[in-house]
Amino acid sequence: MTQNHLSGMEASAVSVLKRAVELDQSERFQESLICYQEGIQLLMDALKAVKDDSKRGHYREKIKGYMDRAEQIKVHVNQMKEDGKYHEQIRISEDATGYSYEVLFKPYISSALTEVWVEDPYIRHTHQLYNFLRFCEMLLKAPCKVNKIHLLTSQDEADSGQQSGALAELKESLSAHGVTLDLQYSSTIHDREIRFDNGWIIKIGRGLDYFKRPKGRFSVGYCDYDLRQCQETTVDIFHTKHTKTL
């Protein structure tokens, strides 16, 4: 391994672990745990390439410290889950970037995830339908085996068939990937909520529609949601062992 490669790996580890500490201090424990785990793995990879004994000792000490903290967080999170008291809040500020669906939902997706419920009254207009499509794509790419997605939304009475046609097309497309889309409409739905059958519940103030409209089709952020500016909103995360019965 070249020195430049090693330096790059060290820099990546420092960046990820710095983020882990920030999330830890903000009591966003599930997110911080993911970052600690990723940062520790980067440090361990770097350790394998280090030859200097004193530096290797320094790495081992750092790794042990971060592993100890990650284990404390894991125990704490598991206890809060067991007690039904887990709650964390993420505040997305106006014009913030870096909040794609992949980033926002990653800490709560696990190999145990197979079924998802989406309640959002505003999956009606073109950009909202695309948001839901991107959310489904995110689940297909994630390290889980989702086989059923439930969508409860409101029906656009003024629609000339765009909403129903788009969702029918998506249903067929998901079916080709082994995923069933269960679609239901409600005229009284108001709250927005996403539930995973691994116990996580994510409530986003604006639902899936928290991104700002890009300035144009060839503007940065049009395709990559990590670069898309957000509208101010609050995300509340809970955990329950009885998600399916809600």
Short mmCIF file of C-alpha atoms in Angstrom, two decimals:
data_model
loop_
_atom_site.label_atom_id
_atom_site.label_comp_id
_atom_site.label_asym_id
_atom_site.label_seq_id
_atom_site.Cartn_x
_atom_site.Cartn_y
_atom_site.Cartn_z
CA MET A 1 0.00 0.00 0.00
CA THR A 2 1.39 3.43 -0.94
CA GLN A 3 1.83 6.21 1.61
CA ASN A 4 -0.75 8.31 -0.21
CA HIS A 5 -3.28 5.48 -0.03
CA LEU A 6 -2.65 5.04 3.68
CA SER A 7 -2.96 8.78 4.29
CA GLY A 8 -6.25 8.80 2.40
CA MET A 9 -7.56 5.93 4.50
CA GLU A 10 -6.52 7.70 7.70
CA ALA A 11 -8.23 10.90 6.58
CA SER A 12 -11.43 8.98 5.77
CA ALA A 13 -11.38 7.30 9.19
CA VAL A 14 -10.86 10.62 10.96
CA SER A 15 -13.74 12.21 9.03
CA VAL A 16 -16.18 9.36 9.74
CA LEU A 17 -15.22 9.11 13.42
CA LYS A 18 -15.49 12.87 13.86
CA ARG A 19 -19.04 12.62 12.52
CA ALA A 20 -19.69 9.70 14.89
CA VAL A 21 -18.65 11.80 17.89
CA GLU A 22 -20.81 14.73 16.75
CA LEU A 23 -23.85 12.47 16.37
CA ASP A 24 -23.08 10.84 19.72
CA GLN A 25 -22.98 14.24 21.44
CA SER A 26 -26.28 15.17 19.77
CA GLU A 27 -27.80 11.94 21.13
CA ARG A 28 -28.45 10.63 17.63
CA PHE A 29 -27.24 7.27 18.86
CA GLN A 30 -28.32 4.93 16.07
CA GLU A 31 -26.65 7.11 13.46
CA SER A 32 -23.52 7.53 15.56
CA LEU A 33 -23.27 3.76 16.01
CA ILE A 34 -23.21 3.24 12.25
CA CYS A 35 -20.46 5.87 11.88
CA TYR A 36 -18.42 4.41 14.73
CA GLN A 37 -18.58 0.98 13.09
CA GLU A 38 -17.55 2.33 9.68
CA GLY A 39 -14.74 4.45 11.18
CA ILE A 40 -13.41 1.55 13.26
CA GLN A 41 -13.28 -0.65 10.16
CA LEU A 42 -11.33 2.03 8.29
CA LEU A 43 -8.85 2.30 11.18
CA MET A 44 -8.45 -1.47 11.29
CA ASP A 45 -7.76 -1.54 7.55
CA ALA A 46 -5.16 1.20 8.00
CA LEU A 47 -3.58 -0.64 10.94
CA LYS A 48 -2.81 -3.60 8.68
CA ALA A 49 -0.66 -1.37 6.49
CA VAL A 50 1.20 0.47 9.27
CA LYS A 51 4.75 -0.75 9.94
CA ASP A 52 5.86 1.59 12.72
CA ASP A 53 5.31 -0.07 16.13
CA SER A 54 4.54 3.14 18.01
CA LYS A 55 1.96 4.15 15.41
CA ARG A 56 0.44 0.68 15.50
CA GLY A 57 0.10 1.01 19.27
CA HIS A 58 -1.57 4.40 18.84
CA TYR A 59 -4.02 2.90 16.33
CA ARG A 60 -4.87 0.00 18.61
CA GLU A 61 -5.53 2.37 21.51
CA LYS A 62 -7.82 4.52 19.36
CA ILE A 63 -9.65 1.49 17.99
CA LYS A 64 -10.22 0.12 21.50
CA GLY A 65 -11.58 3.46 22.71
CA TYR A 66 -14.02 3.76 19.83
CA MET A 67 -15.06 0.11 20.11
CA ASP A 68 -15.77 0.55 23.81
CA ARG A 69 -17.93 3.61 23.11
CA ALA A 70 -19.75 1.85 20.25
CA GLU A 71 -20.52 -1.07 22.55
CA GLN A 72 -21.85 1.30 25.24
CA ILE A 73 -24.12 2.95 22.68
CA LYS A 74 -25.30 -0.43 21.39
CA VAL A 75 -26.25 -1.53 24.92
CA HIS A 76 -27.96 1.80 25.58
CA VAL A 77 -29.95 1.71 22.32
CA ASN A 78 -30.98 -1.91 22.86
CA GLN A 79 -32.17 -1.10 26.38
CA MET A 80 -34.22 1.86 25.15
CA LYS A 81 -35.73 -0.37 22.46
CA GLU A 82 -36.57 -2.98 25.07
CA ASP A 83 -38.20 -0.36 27.28
CA GLY A 84 -40.07 1.18 24.34
CA LYS A 85 -38.46 4.55 25.08
CA TYR A 86 -36.26 5.05 22.03
CA HIS A 87 -36.70 8.47 20.44
CA GLU A 88 -34.31 10.66 18.56
CA GLN A 89 -34.89 13.79 16.52
CA ILE A 90 -33.16 15.14 13.44
CA ARG A 91 -33.70 18.75 12.44
CA ILE A 92 -33.09 19.41 8.77
CA SER A 93 -32.45 23.12 8.29
CA GLU A 94 -33.54 25.26 5.35
CA ASP A 95 -31.28 24.79 2.30
CA ALA A 96 -29.35 21.94 3.97
CA THR A 97 -27.88 19.25 1.72
CA GLY A 98 -26.70 15.71 2.36
CA TYR A 99 -30.10 14.27 3.30
CA SER A 100 -30.88 11.85 0.49
CA TYR A 101 -33.13 8.91 1.35
CA GLU A 102 -30.04 6.68 1.40
CA VAL A 103 -28.45 8.85 4.09
CA LEU A 104 -31.58 9.45 6.16
CA PHE A 105 -32.83 5.87 6.30
CA LYS A 106 -29.52 3.94 6.28
CA PRO A 107 -29.15 3.67 10.10
CA TYR A 108 -32.58 2.00 10.38
CA ILE A 109 -32.29 -0.54 7.57
CA SER A 110 -31.09 -4.00 8.52
CA SER A 111 -31.03 -7.46 6.98
CA ALA A 112 -34.16 -8.23 9.00
CA LEU A 113 -36.22 -5.65 7.07
CA THR A 114 -38.76 -7.27 4.74
CA GLU A 115 -41.88 -5.09 4.87
CA VAL A 116 -42.44 -1.32 4.80
CA TRP A 117 -45.50 0.88 5.41
CA VAL A 118 -45.62 4.41 3.99
CA GLU A 119 -48.41 6.75 5.04
CA ASP A 120 -48.14 10.04 3.17
CA PRO A 121 -51.10 12.07 1.87
CA TYR A 122 -49.00 13.76 -0.80
CA ILE A 123 -47.88 11.11 -3.27
CA ARG A 124 -49.90 12.71 -6.03
CA HIS A 125 -48.03 15.22 -8.18
CA THR A 126 -45.20 14.34 -10.56
CA HIS A 127 -42.30 15.28 -8.25
CA GLN A 128 -43.97 13.50 -5.31
CA LEU A 129 -44.44 10.34 -7.38
CA TYR A 130 -40.76 10.51 -8.33
CA ASN A 131 -39.89 10.89 -4.64
CA PHE A 132 -41.76 7.69 -3.84
CA LEU A 133 -40.08 5.93 -6.78
CA ARG A 134 -36.65 6.97 -5.45
CA PHE A 135 -37.60 5.76 -1.98
CA CYS A 136 -38.53 2.36 -3.44
CA GLU A 137 -35.28 2.25 -5.42
CA MET A 138 -33.37 3.02 -2.24
CA LEU A 139 -34.99 0.00 -0.56
CA LEU A 140 -34.15 -2.25 -3.52
CA LYS A 141 -30.46 -1.24 -3.31
CA ALA A 142 -30.24 -1.43 0.50
CA PRO A 143 -28.78 -4.45 2.38
CA CYS A 144 -32.21 -5.91 3.13
CA LYS A 145 -34.79 -8.12 1.44
CA VAL A 146 -37.93 -6.02 1.27
CA ASN A 147 -40.69 -8.00 -0.43
CA LYS A 148 -43.71 -5.83 0.33
CA ILE A 149 -44.29 -2.07 0.41
CA HIS A 150 -47.62 -0.63 1.59
CA LEU A 151 -48.59 2.87 0.47
CA LEU A 152 -51.51 4.76 1.98
CA THR A 153 -52.02 8.14 0.35
CA SER A 154 -54.78 10.51 -0.77
CA GLN A 155 -56.27 10.40 -4.23
CA ASP A 156 -55.92 13.40 -6.52
CA GLU A 157 -59.52 13.97 -7.61
CA ALA A 158 -58.46 16.50 -10.25
CA ASP A 159 -55.93 14.09 -11.71
CA SER A 160 -56.50 12.92 -15.27
CA GLY A 161 -55.00 9.54 -14.50
CA GLN A 162 -51.38 10.55 -13.87
CA GLN A 163 -51.31 9.40 -10.24
CA SER A 164 -53.09 6.10 -10.81
CA GLY A 165 -51.14 5.43 -14.01
CA ALA A 166 -47.75 6.17 -12.41
CA LEU A 167 -48.45 4.00 -9.36
CA ALA A 168 -49.77 1.16 -11.53
CA GLU A 169 -46.55 1.30 -13.58
CA LEU A 170 -44.45 1.34 -10.42
CA LYS A 171 -46.41 -1.61 -9.03
CA GLU A 172 -45.66 -3.63 -12.14
CA SER A 173 -41.99 -2.62 -12.11
CA LEU A 174 -41.57 -3.53 -8.43
CA SER A 175 -43.24 -6.87 -9.07
CA ALA A 176 -40.51 -7.68 -11.61
CA HIS A 177 -38.04 -7.19 -8.74
CA GLY A 178 -39.96 -9.51 -6.41
CA VAL A 179 -41.63 -6.70 -4.43
CA THR A 180 -45.38 -6.33 -3.96
CA LEU A 181 -46.82 -2.81 -3.81
CA ASP A 182 -50.01 -2.68 -1.76
CA LEU A 183 -51.78 0.56 -2.66
CA GLN A 184 -54.63 2.11 -0.68
CA TYR A 185 -56.26 5.54 -0.72
CA SER A 186 -57.76 7.58 2.11
CA SER A 187 -59.67 10.85 1.97
CA THR A 188 -58.93 11.62 5.63
CA ILE A 189 -55.22 10.80 5.90
CA HIS A 190 -53.14 13.66 7.30
CA ASP A 191 -50.19 12.33 9.28
CA ARG A 192 -46.98 11.18 7.62
CA GLU A 193 -45.24 8.06 8.85
CA ILE A 194 -42.92 5.33 7.59
CA ARG A 195 -42.78 2.03 9.47
CA PHE A 196 -40.28 -0.79 9.05
CA ASP A 197 -41.04 -4.30 10.26
CA ASN A 198 -37.68 -4.39 12.06
CA GLY A 199 -39.26 -2.00 14.59
CA TRP A 200 -38.26 1.46 13.37
CA ILE A 201 -40.81 4.24 12.87
CA ILE A 202 -39.74 7.41 11.06
CA LYS A 203 -42.01 10.45 11.13
CA ILE A 204 -40.96 13.25 8.77
CA GLY A 205 -42.83 16.54 9.11
CA ARG A 206 -43.01 16.98 5.34
CA GLY A 207 -43.18 13.29 4.49
CA LEU A 208 -40.98 12.25 1.56
CA ASP A 209 -41.44 15.67 -0.01
CA TYR A 210 -38.77 17.61 1.92
CA PHE A 211 -36.59 18.54 -1.04
CA LYS A 212 -36.63 21.89 -2.78
CA ARG A 213 -37.34 22.15 -6.47
CA PRO A 214 -34.04 22.25 -8.40
CA LYS A 215 -33.33 25.41 -10.37
CA GLY A 216 -33.33 23.45 -13.62
CA ARG A 217 -32.99 20.00 -15.15
CA PHE A 218 -29.26 20.56 -15.58
CA SER A 219 -28.65 22.02 -12.13
CA VAL A 220 -26.56 20.23 -9.50
CA GLY A 221 -28.89 18.22 -7.30
CA TYR A 222 -31.40 17.41 -10.01
CA CYS A 223 -30.34 13.74 -10.10
CA ASP A 224 -28.34 13.32 -6.89
CA TYR A 225 -30.56 13.95 -3.87
CA ASP A 226 -27.53 14.28 -1.59
CA LEU A 227 -26.79 17.53 -3.43
CA ARG A 228 -30.42 18.69 -3.48
CA GLN A 229 -31.31 21.50 -1.07
CA CYS A 230 -33.93 20.66 1.55
CA GLN A 231 -36.83 22.51 3.09
CA GLU A 232 -36.76 22.89 6.84
CA THR A 233 -38.35 19.91 8.55
CA THR A 234 -38.11 17.68 11.60
CA VAL A 235 -37.60 13.92 11.60
CA ASP A 236 -38.64 11.92 14.67
CA ILE A 237 -37.46 8.33 15.02
CA PHE A 238 -39.01 5.79 17.37
CA HIS A 239 -38.67 2.08 17.91
CA THR A 240 -41.28 -0.48 18.84
CA LYS A 241 -41.26 -4.25 18.90
CA HIS A 242 -44.83 -4.28 17.63
CA THR A 243 -44.64 -2.31 14.38
CA LYS A 244 -46.88 -4.68 12.45
CA THR A 245 -49.78 -4.26 14.87
CA LEU A 246 -49.89 -0.47 14.75
#
